[in-house]
Short mmCIF file of C-alpha atoms in Angstrom, two decimals:
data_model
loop_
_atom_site.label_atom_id
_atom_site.label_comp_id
_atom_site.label_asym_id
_atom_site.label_seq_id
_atom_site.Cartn_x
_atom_site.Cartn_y
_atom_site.Cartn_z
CA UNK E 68 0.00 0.00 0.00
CA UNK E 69 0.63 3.87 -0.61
CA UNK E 70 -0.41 6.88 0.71
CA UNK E 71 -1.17 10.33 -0.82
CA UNK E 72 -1.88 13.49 1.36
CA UNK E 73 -2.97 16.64 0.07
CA UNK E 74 -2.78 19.23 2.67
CA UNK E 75 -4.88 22.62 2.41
CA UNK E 76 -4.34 26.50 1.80
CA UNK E 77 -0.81 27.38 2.76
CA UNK E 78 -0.53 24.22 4.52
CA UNK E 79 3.07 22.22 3.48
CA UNK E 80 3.69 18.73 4.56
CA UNK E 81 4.25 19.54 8.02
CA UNK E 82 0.27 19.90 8.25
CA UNK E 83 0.69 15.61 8.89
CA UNK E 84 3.70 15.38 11.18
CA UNK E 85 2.11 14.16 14.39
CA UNK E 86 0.02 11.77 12.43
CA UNK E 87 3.26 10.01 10.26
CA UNK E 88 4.37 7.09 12.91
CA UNK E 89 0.81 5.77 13.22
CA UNK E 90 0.39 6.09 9.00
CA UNK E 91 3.53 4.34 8.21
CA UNK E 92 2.24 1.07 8.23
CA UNK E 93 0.58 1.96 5.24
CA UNK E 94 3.12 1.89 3.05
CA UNK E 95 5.61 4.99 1.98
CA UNK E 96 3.68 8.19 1.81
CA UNK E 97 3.57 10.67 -0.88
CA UNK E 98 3.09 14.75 -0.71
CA UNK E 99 0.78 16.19 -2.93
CA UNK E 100 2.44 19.49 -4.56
CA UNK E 101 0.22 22.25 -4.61
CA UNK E 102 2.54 25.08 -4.77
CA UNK E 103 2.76 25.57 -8.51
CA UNK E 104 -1.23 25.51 -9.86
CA UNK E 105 -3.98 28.22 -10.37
CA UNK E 106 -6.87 25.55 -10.83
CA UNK E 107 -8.21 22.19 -8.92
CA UNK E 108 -7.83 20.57 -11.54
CA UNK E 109 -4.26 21.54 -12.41
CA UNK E 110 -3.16 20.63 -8.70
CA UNK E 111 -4.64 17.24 -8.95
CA UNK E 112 -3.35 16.13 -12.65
CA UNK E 113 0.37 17.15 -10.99
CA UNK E 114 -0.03 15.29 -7.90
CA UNK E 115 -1.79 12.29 -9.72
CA UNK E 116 1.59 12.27 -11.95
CA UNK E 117 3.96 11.76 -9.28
CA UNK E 118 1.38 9.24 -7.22
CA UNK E 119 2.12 5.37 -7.06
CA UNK E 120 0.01 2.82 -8.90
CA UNK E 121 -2.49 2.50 -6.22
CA UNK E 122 -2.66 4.44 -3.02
CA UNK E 123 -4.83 5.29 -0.13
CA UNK E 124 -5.80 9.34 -0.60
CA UNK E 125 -6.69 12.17 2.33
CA UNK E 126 -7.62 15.39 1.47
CA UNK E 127 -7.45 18.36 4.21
CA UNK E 128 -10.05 21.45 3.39
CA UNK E 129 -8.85 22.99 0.00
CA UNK E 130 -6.98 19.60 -0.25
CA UNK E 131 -10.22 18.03 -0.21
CA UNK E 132 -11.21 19.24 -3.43
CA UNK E 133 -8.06 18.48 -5.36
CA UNK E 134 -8.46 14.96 -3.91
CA UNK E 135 -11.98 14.54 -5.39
CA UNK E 136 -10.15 15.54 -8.92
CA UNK E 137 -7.57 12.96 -8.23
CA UNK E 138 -10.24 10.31 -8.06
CA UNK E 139 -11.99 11.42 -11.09
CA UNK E 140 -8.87 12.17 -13.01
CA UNK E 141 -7.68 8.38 -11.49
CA UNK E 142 -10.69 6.28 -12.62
CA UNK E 143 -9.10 6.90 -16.54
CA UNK E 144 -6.41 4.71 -15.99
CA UNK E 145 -7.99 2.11 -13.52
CA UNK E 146 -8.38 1.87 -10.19
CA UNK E 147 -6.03 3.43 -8.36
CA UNK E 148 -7.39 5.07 -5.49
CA UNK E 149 -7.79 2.43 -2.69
CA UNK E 150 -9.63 4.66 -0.27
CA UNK E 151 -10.94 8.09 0.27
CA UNK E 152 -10.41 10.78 3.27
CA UNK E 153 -11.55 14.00 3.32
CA UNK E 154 -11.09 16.13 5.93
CA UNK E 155 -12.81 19.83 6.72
CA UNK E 156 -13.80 20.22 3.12
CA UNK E 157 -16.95 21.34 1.14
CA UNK E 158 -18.55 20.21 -1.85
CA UNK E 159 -19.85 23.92 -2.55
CA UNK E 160 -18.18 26.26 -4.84
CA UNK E 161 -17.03 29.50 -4.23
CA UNK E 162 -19.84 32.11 -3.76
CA UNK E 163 -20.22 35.50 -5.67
CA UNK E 164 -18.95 37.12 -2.27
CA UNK E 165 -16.00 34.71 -1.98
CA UNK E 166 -14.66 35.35 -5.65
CA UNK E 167 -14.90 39.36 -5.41
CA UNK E 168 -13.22 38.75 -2.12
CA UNK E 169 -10.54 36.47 -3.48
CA UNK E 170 -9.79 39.19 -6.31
CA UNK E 171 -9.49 41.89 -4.09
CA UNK E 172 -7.06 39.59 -1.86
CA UNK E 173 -5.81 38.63 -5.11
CA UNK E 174 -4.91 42.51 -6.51
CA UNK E 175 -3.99 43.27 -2.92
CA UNK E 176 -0.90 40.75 -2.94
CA UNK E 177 0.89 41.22 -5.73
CA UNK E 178 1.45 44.83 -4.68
CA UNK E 179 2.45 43.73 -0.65
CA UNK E 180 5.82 41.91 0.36
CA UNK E 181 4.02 38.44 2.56
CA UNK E 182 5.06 37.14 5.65
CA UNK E 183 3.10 34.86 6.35
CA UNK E 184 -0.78 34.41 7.38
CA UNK E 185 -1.97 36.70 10.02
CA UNK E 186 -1.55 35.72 13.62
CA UNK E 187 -6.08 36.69 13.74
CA UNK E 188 -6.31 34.93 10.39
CA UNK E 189 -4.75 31.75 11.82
CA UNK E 190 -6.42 31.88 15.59
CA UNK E 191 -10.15 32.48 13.67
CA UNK E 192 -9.35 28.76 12.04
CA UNK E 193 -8.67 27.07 15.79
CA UNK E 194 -11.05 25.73 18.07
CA UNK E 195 -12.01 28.88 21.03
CA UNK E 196 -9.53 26.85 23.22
CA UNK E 197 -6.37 27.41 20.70
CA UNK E 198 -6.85 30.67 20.09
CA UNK E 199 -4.24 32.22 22.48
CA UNK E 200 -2.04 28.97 21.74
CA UNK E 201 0.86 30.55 20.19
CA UNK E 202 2.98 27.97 19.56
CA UNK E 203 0.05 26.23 17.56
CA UNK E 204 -0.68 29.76 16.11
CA UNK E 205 3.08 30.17 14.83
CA UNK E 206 3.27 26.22 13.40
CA UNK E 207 0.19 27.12 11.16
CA UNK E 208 1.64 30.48 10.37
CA UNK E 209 5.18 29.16 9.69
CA UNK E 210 3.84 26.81 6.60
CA UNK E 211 3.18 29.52 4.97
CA UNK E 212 6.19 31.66 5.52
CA UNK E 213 8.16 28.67 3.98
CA UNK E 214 5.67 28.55 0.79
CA UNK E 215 6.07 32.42 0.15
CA UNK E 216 4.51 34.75 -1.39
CA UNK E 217 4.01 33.89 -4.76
CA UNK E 218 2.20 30.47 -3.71
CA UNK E 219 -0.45 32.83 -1.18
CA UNK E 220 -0.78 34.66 -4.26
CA UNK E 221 -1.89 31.99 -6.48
CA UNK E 222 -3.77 29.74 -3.74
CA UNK E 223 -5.63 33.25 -3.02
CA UNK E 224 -7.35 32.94 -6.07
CA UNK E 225 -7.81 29.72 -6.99
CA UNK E 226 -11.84 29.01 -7.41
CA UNK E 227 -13.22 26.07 -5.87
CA UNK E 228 -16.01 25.08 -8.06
CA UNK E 229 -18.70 22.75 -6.37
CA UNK E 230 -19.36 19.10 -7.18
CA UNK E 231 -22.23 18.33 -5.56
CA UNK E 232 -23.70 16.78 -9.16
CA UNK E 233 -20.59 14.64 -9.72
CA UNK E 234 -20.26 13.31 -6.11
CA UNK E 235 -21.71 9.91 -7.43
CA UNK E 236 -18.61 9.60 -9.44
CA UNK E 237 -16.92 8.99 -6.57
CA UNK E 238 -16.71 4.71 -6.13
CA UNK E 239 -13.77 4.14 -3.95
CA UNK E 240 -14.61 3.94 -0.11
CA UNK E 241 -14.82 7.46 1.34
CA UNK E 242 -14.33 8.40 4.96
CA UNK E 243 -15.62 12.23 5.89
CA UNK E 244 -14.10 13.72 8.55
CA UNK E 245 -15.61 17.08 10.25
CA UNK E 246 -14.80 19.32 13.11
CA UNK E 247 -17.68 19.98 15.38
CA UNK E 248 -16.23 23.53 16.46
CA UNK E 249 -15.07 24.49 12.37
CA UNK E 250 -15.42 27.65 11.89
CA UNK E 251 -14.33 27.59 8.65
CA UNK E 252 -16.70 24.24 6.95
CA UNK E 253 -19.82 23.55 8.75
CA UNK E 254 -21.25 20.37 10.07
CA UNK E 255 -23.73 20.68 7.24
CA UNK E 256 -20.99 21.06 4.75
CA UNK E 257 -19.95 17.37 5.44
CA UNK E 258 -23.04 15.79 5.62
CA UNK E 259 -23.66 17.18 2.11
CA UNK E 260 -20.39 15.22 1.01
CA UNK E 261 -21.21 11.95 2.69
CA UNK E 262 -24.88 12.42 1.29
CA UNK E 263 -23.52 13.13 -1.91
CA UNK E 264 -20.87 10.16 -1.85
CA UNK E 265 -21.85 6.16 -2.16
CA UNK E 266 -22.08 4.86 1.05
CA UNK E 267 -19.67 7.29 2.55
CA UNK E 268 -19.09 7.37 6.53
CA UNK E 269 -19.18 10.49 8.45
CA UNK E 270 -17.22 10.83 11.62
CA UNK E 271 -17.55 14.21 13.82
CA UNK E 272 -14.28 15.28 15.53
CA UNK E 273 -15.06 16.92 18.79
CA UNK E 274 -13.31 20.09 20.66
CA UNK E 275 -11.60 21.06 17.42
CA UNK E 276 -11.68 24.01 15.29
CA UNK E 277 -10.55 23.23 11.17
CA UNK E 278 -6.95 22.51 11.79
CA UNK E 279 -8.02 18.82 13.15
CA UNK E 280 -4.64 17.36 12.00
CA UNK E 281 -2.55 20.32 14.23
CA UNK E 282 -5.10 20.40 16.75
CA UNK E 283 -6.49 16.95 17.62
CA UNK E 284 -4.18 14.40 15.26
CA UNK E 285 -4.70 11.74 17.50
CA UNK E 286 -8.19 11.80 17.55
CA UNK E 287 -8.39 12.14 13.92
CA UNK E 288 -6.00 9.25 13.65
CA UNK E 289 -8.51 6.98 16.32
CA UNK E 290 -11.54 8.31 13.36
CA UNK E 291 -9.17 7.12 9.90
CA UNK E 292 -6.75 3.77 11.36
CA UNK E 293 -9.73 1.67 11.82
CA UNK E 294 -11.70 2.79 8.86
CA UNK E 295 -8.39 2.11 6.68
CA UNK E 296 -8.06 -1.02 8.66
CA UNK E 297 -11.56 -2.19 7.63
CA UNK E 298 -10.84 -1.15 3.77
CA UNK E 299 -7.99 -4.05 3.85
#
């Protein structure tokens, strides 16, 4: 076995560092690359090129989508995809609110050096608990200090176009994942996914906030290990 991850906005591999030892079993993981793209689609065709045969894929928030691609862009060539996470994502595309907002974000960063997301930014994606936790606060934060500028730039922008009429593509066991304290995704967000998706499971994370795999990786780990476990 294999594993793909595909971590969110300005999120780098780090995103999955307390949740490696208990993955490695497995098989050798692989890091999606979403630092060069300005579409879903584009993201997913570049990390589906450098994926093994067959894998096991998770998909944090923005990551989410591109892994929904992945499978799509898979089933051409055979099944490859093994299994299905998704973690604090949507099915729902970007709203006409969210695209004017991402353009004036957009226009606003190529004229502004970037050092990484704001420290209010960051806390507003925690649980209430974490949001005076700096040293969780600067680990988020530092991700995207290492992918730069020109990355926040592009992910900025990048439109998230809903699915919701091409979940039933979607044949590979799927696990959904949601935060019960996400500020970000809502509860209702994730039921629409595992609606949407063939006899997809939904697990709820409690006393988290959208980061669940900085914030509460073992508890997301006790939600995927046996689900994977049952896939074998």
């Amino acid at each position: 076995m294999a594993l793909l991850l595909v971590p969110g906005f300005m999120a780098d591999e780090t995103l999955w560092r307390d949740m490696l030892p208990q993955l490695a079993p497995y098989g050798p993981v692989t890091h999606a690359d979403l630092r060069h793209d300005t579409s879903v689609e584009a993201m997913a065709r570049r990390a589906l090129a450098s994926a093994p045969p067959s894998f096991l894929l998770i998909g944090f928030s923005m990551g989410g989508y591109v892994a929904r691609d992945i499978v799509r862009l898979a089933s051409d060539y055979g099944k490859r995809v093994e299994a299905l996470v998704l973690i604090a994502t949507s099915t729902r595309p970007d709203t006409p609110a969210m695209r004017q907002r991402k353009g004036a974000v957009g226009h606003a960063a190529a004229s502004i050096s970037f050092s990484g997301l704001s420290r209010t930014a960051v806390a507003s994606s925690l649980h209430p608990k974490e949001q005076h936790n700096e040293a969780m606060i600067e680990r988020v934060r530092a991700m995207g200090v290492r992918l730069g500028g020109e990355v926040f730039r592009r992910q900025s922008v990048l439109e998230r176009p809903g699915d919701i009429d091409r979940l039933g593509e979607i044949r590979c066991p799927t696990l959904v994942v949601a935060a019960a304290q996400d500020g970000l995704r809502s509860l209702q967000e994730a039921q629409e996914l595992a609606a949407g998706i063939p006899d997809a499971s939904l697990v709820v994370i409690e006393d988290s906030g959208h980061m669940i795999p900085i914030e509460a990786p073992q508890r997301l780990l006790d939600a995927i290990l046996p689900w994977l476990a049952a896939q074998a």
